[in-house]
CSV table of N, CA and C in Angstrom, one decimal:
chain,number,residue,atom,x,y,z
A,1372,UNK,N,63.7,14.6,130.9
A,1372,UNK,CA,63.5,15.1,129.6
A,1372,UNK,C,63.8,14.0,128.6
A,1373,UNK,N,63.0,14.0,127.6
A,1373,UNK,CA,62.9,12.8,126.7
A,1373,UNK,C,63.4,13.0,125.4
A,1374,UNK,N,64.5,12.2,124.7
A,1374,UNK,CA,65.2,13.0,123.6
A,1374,UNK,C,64.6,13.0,122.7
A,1375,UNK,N,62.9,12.1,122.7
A,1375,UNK,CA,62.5,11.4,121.2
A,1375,UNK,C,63.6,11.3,120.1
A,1376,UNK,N,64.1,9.8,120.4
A,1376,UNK,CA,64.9,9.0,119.3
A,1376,UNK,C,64.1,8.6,118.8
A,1377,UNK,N,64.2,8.6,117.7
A,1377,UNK,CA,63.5,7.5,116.8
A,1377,UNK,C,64.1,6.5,116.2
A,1378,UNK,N,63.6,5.0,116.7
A,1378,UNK,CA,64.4,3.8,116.6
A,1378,UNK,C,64.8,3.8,115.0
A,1379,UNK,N,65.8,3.7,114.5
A,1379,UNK,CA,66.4,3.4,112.9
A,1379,UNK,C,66.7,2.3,112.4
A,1380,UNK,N,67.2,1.1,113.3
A,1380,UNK,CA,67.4,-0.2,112.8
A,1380,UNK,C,67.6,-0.9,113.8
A,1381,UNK,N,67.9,-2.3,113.8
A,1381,UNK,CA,67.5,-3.3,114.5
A,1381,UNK,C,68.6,-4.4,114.0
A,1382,UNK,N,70.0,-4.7,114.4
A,1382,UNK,CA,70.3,-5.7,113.6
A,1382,UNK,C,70.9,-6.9,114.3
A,1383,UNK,N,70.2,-8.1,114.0
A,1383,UNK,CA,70.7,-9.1,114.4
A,1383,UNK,C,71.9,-10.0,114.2
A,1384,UNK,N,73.0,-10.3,115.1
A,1384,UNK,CA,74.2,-11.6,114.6
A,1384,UNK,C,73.1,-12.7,113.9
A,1385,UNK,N,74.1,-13.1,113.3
A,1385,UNK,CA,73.4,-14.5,112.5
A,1385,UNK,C,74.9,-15.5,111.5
A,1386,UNK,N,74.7,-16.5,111.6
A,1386,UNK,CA,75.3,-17.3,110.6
A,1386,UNK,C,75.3,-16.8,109.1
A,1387,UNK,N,74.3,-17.0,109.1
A,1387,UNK,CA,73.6,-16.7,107.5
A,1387,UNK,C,72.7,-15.3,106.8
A,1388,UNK,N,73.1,-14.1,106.9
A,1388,UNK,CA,72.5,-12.9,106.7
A,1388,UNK,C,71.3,-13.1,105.7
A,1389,UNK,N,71.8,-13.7,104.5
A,1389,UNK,CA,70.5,-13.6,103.5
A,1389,UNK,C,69.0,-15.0,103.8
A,1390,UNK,N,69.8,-16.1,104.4
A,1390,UNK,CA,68.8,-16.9,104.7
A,1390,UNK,C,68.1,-16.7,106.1
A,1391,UNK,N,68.3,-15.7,106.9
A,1391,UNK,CA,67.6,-14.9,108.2
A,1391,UNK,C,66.8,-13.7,107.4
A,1392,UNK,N,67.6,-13.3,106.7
A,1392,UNK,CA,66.7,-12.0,106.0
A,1392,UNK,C,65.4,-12.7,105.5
A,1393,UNK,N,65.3,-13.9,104.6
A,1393,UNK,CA,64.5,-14.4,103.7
A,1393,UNK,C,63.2,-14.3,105.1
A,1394,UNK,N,64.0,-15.1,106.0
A,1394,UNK,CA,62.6,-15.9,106.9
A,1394,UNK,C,62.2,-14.2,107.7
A,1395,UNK,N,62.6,-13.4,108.0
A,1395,UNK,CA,61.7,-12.2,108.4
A,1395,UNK,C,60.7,-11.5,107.2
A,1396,UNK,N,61.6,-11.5,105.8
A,1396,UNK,CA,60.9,-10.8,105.3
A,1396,UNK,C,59.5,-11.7,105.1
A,1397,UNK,N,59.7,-12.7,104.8
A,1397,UNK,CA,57.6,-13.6,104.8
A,1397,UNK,C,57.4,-13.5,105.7
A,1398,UNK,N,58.3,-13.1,107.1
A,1398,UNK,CA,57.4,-12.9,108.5
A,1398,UNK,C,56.6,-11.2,108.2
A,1399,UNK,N,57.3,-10.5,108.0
A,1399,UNK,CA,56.8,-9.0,108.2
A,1399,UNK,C,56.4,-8.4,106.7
A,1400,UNK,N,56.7,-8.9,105.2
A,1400,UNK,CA,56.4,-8.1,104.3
A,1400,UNK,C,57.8,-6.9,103.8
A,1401,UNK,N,58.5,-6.5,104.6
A,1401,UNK,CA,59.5,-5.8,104.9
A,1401,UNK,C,60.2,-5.9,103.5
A,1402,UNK,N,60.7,-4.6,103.1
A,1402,UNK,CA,61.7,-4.8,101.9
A,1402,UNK,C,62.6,-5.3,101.8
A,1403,UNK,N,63.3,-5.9,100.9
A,1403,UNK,CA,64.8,-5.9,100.8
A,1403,UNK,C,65.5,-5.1,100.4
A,1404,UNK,N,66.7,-4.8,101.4
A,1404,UNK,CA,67.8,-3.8,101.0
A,1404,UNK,C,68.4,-3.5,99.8
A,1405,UNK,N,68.6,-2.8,98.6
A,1405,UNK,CA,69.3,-3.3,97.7
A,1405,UNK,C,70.4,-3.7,97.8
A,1406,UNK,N,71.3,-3.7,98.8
A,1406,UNK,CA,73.0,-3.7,98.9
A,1406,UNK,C,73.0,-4.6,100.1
A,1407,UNK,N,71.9,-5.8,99.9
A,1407,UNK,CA,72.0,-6.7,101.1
A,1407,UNK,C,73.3,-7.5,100.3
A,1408,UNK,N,73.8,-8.4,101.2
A,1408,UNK,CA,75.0,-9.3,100.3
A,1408,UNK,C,75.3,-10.3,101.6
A,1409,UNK,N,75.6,-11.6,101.4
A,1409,UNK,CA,76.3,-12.7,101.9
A,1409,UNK,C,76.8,-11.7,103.7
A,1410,UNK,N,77.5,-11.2,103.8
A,1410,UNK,CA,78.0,-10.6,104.9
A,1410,UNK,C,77.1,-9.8,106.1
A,1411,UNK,N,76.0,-8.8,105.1
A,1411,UNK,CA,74.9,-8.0,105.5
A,1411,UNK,C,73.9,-8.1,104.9
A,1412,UNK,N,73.0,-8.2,105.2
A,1412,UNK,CA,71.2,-8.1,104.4
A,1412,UNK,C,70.8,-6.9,105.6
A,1413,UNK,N,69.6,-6.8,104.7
A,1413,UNK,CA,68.6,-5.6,105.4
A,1413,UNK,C,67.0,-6.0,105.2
A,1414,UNK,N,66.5,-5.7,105.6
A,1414,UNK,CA,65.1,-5.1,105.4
A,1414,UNK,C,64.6,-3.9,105.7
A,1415,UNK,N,63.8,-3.3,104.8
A,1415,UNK,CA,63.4,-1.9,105.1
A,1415,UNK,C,61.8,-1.9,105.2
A,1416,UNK,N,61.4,-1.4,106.6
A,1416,UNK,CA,59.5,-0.8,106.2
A,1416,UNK,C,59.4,0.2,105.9
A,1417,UNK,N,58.3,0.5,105.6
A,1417,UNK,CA,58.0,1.8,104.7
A,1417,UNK,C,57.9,3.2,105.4
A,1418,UNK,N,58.3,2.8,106.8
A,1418,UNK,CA,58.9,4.0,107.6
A,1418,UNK,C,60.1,4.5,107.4
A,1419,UNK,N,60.7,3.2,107.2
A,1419,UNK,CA,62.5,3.7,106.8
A,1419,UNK,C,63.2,2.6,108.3
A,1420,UNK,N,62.4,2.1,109.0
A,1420,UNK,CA,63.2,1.6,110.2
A,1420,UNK,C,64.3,0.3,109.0
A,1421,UNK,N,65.2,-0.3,110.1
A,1421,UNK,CA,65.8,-1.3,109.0
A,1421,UNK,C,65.9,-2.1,109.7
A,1422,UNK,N,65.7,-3.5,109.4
A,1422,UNK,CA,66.2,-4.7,110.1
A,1422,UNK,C,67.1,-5.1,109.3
A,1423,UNK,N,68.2,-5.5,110.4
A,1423,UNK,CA,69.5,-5.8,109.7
A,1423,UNK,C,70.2,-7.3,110.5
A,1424,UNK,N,70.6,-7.8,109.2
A,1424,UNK,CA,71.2,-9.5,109.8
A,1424,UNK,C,73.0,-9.7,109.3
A,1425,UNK,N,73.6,-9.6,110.4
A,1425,UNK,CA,75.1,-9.6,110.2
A,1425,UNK,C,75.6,-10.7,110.2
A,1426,UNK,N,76.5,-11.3,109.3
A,1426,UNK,CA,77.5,-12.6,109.6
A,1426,UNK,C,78.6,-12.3,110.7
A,1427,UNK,N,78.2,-13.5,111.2
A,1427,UNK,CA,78.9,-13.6,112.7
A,1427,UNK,C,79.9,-14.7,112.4
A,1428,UNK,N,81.1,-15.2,112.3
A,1428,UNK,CA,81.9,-16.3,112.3
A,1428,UNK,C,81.6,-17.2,113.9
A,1429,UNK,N,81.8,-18.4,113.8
A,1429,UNK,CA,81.3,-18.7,114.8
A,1429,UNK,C,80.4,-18.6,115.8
A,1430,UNK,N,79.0,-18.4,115.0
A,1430,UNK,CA,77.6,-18.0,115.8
A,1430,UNK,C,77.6,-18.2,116.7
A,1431,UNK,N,77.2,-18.8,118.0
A,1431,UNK,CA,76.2,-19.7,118.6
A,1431,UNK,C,75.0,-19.0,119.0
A,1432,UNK,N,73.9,-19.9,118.5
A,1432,UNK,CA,72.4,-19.2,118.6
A,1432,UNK,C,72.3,-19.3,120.3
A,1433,UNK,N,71.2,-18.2,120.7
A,1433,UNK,CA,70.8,-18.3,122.1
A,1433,UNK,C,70.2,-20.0,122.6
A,1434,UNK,N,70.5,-20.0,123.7
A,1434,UNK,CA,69.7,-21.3,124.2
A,1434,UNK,C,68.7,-21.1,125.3
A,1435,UNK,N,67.8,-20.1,124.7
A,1435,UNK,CA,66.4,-19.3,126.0
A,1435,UNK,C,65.8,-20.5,126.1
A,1436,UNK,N,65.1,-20.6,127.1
A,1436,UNK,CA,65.4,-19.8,128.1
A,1436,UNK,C,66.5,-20.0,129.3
A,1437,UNK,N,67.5,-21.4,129.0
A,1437,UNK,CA,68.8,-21.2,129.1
A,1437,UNK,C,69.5,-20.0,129.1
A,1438,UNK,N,70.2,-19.4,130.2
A,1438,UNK,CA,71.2,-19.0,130.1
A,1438,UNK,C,73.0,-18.8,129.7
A,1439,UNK,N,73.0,-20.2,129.1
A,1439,UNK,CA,74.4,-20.3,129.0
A,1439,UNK,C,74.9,-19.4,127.4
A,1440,UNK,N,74.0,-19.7,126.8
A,1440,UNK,CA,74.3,-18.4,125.4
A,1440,UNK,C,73.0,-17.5,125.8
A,1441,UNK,N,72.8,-16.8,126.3
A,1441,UNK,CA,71.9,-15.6,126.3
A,1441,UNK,C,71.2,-15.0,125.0
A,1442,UNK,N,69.9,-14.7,125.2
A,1442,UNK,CA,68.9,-14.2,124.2
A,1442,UNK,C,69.5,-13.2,123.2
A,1443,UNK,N,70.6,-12.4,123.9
A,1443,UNK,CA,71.0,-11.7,123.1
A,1443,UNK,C,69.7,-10.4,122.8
A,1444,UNK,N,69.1,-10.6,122.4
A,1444,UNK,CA,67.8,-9.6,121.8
A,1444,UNK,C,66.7,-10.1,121.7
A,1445,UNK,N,65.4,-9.7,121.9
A,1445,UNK,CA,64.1,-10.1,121.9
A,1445,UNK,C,63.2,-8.7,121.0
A,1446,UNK,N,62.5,-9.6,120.4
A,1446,UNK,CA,61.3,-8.4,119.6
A,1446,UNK,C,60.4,-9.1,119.7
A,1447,UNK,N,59.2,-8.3,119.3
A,1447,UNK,CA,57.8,-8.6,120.1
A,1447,UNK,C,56.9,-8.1,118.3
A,1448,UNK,N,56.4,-8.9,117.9
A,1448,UNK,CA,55.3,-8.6,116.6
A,1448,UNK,C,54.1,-8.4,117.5
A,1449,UNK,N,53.2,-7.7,117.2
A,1449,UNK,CA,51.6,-7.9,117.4
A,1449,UNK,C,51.3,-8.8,116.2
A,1450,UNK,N,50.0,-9.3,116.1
A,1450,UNK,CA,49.2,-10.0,115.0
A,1450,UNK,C,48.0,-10.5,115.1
A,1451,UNK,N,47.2,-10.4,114.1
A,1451,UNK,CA,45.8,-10.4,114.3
A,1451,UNK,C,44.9,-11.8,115.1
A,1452,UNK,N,46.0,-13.0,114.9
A,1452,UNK,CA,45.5,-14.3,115.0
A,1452,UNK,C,46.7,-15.2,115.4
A,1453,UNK,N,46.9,-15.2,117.1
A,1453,UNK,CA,47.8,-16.4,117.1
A,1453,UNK,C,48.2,-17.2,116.8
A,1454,UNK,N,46.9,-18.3,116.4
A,1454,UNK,CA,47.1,-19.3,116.3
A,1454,UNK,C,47.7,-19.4,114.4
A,1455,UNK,N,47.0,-18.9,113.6
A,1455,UNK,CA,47.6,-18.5,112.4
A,1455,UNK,C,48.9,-17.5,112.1
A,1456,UNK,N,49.5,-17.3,112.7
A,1456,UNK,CA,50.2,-16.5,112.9
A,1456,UNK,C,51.7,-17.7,113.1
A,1457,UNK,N,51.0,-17.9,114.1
A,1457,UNK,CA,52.1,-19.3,114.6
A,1457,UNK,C,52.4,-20.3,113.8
A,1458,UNK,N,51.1,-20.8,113.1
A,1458,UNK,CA,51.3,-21.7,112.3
A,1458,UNK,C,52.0,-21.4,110.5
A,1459,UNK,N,52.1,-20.1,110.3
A,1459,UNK,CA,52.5,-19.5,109.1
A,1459,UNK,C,54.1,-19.6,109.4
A,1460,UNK,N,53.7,-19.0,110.8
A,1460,UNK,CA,56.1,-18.7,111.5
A,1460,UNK,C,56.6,-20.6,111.1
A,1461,UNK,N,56.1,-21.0,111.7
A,1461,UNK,CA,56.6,-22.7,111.7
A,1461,UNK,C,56.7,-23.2,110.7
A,1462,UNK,N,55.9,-22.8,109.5
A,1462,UNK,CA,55.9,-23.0,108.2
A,1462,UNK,C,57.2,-22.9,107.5
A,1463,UNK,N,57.6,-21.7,108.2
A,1463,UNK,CA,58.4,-20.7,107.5
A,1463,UNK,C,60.1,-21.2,108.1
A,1464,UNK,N,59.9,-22.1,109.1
A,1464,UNK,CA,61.3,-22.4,110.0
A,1464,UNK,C,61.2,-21.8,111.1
A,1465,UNK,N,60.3,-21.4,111.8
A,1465,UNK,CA,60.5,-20.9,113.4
A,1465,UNK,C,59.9,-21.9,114.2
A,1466,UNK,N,61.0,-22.0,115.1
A,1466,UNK,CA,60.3,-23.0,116.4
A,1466,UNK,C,60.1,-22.6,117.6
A,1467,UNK,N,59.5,-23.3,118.4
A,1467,UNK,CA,58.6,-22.9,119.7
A,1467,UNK,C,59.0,-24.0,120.7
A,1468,UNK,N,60.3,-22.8,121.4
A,1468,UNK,CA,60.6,-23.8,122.5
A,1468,UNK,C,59.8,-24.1,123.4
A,1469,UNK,N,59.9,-25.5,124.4
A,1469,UNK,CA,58.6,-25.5,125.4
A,1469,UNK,C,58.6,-25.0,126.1
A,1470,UNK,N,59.6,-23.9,126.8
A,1470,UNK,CA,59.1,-23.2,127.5
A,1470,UNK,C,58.5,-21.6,127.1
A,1471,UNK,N,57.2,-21.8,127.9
A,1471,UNK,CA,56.0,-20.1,127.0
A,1471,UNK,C,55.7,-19.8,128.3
A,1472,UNK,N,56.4,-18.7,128.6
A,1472,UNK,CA,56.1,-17.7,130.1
A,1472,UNK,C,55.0,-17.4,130.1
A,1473,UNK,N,54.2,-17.1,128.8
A,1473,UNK,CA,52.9,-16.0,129.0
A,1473,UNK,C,51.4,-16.8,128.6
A,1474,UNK,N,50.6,-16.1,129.0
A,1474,UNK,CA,49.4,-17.0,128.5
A,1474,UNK,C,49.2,-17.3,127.2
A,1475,UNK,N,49.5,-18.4,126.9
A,1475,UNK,CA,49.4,-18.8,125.3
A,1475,UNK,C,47.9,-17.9,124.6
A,1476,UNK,N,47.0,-17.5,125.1
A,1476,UNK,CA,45.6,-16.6,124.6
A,1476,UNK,C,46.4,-15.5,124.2
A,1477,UNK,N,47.1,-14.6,124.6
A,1477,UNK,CA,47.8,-13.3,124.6
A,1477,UNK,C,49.2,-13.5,123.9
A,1478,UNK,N,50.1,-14.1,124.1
A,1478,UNK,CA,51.6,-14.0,123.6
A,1478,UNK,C,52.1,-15.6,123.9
A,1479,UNK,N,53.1,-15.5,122.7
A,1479,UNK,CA,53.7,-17.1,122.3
A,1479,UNK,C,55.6,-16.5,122.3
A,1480,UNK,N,56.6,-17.5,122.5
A,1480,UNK,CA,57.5,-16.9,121.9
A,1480,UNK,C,58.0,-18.2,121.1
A,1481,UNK,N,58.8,-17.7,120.2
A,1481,UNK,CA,58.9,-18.6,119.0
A,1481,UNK,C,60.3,-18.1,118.7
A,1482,UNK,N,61.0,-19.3,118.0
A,1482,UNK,CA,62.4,-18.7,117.8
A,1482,UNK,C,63.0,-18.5,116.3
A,1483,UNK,N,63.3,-17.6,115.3
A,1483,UNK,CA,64.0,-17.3,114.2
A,1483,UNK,C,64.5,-18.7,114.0
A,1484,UNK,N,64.7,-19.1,112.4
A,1484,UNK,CA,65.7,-20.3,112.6
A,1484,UNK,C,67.7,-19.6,113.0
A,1485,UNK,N,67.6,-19.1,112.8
A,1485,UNK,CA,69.0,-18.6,113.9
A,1485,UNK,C,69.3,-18.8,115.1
A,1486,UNK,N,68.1,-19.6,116.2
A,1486,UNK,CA,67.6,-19.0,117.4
A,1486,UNK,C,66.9,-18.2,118.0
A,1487,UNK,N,67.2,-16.5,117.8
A,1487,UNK,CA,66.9,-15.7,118.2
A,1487,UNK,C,65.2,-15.7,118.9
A,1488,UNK,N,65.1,-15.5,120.1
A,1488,UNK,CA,63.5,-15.5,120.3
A,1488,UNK,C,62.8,-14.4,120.0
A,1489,UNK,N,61.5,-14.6,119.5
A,1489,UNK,CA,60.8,-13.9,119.5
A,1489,UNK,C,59.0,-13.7,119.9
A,1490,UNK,N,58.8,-12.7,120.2
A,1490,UNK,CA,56.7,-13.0,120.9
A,1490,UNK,C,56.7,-12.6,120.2
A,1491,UNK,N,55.2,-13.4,119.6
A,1491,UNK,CA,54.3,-12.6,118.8
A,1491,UNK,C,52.6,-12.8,119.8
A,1492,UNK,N,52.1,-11.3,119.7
A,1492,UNK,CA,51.3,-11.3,120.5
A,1492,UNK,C,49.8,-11.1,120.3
A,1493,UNK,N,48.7,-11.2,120.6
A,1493,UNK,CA,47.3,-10.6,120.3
A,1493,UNK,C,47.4,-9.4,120.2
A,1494,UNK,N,47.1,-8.9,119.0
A,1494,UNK,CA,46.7,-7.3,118.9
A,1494,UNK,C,45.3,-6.9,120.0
């Protein structure tokens, strides 16, 4: 039996909460929380889900596909156009470690400037 939860937020450790928030929100469009601050930011879509970026003292970002600091969390975007897609994230501070498990035609993964990985895939 299936409880249907409905996912509510999403929040990632980070060094820097408001300069992580910056780089998702020109990734996704996503609002800004009004009671984001230095400690917590937010983003809100217009479902109400929230992405949330916490200060962490002493971060250390993942080293994927290394496992000596682990991924910690993975999300997955769909998007219309890989290749532009990719090239907008990189613009924006995301990098693209060399190693890419999947067929670069279908899914890439790319890392938050925090670390954090993330795919973005062919709709």
């Amino acid at each position: 039996m299936s409880l249907r939860m409905k996912l509510a937020a999403i929040t990632l450790d980070c060094p820097d909460p408001l300069a992580l928030a910056a780089f998702y929100q020109e990734a996704t469009g996503f609002a800004p929380h009004p009671k984001s601050d230095a400690e917590f930011a937010g983003l809100t879509r217009t479902d109400g889900l929230l992405m949330g970026f916490q200060r962490v003292t002493d971060y250390r970002a993942p080293r994927w596909p290394d496992q000596t600091v682990p991924q910690q969390l993975h999300i997955c975007f769909d998007v219309p156009d890989l290749d532009e897609a990719e090239a907008a994230l990189r613009r924006l501070g995301a990098g693209k470690p060399a190693h890419q498990p999947h067929d670069p035609a279908r899914a890439r993964v790319l890392t938050d400037p925090a670390g954090h990985p993330f795919c973005i895939c062919q709709e």
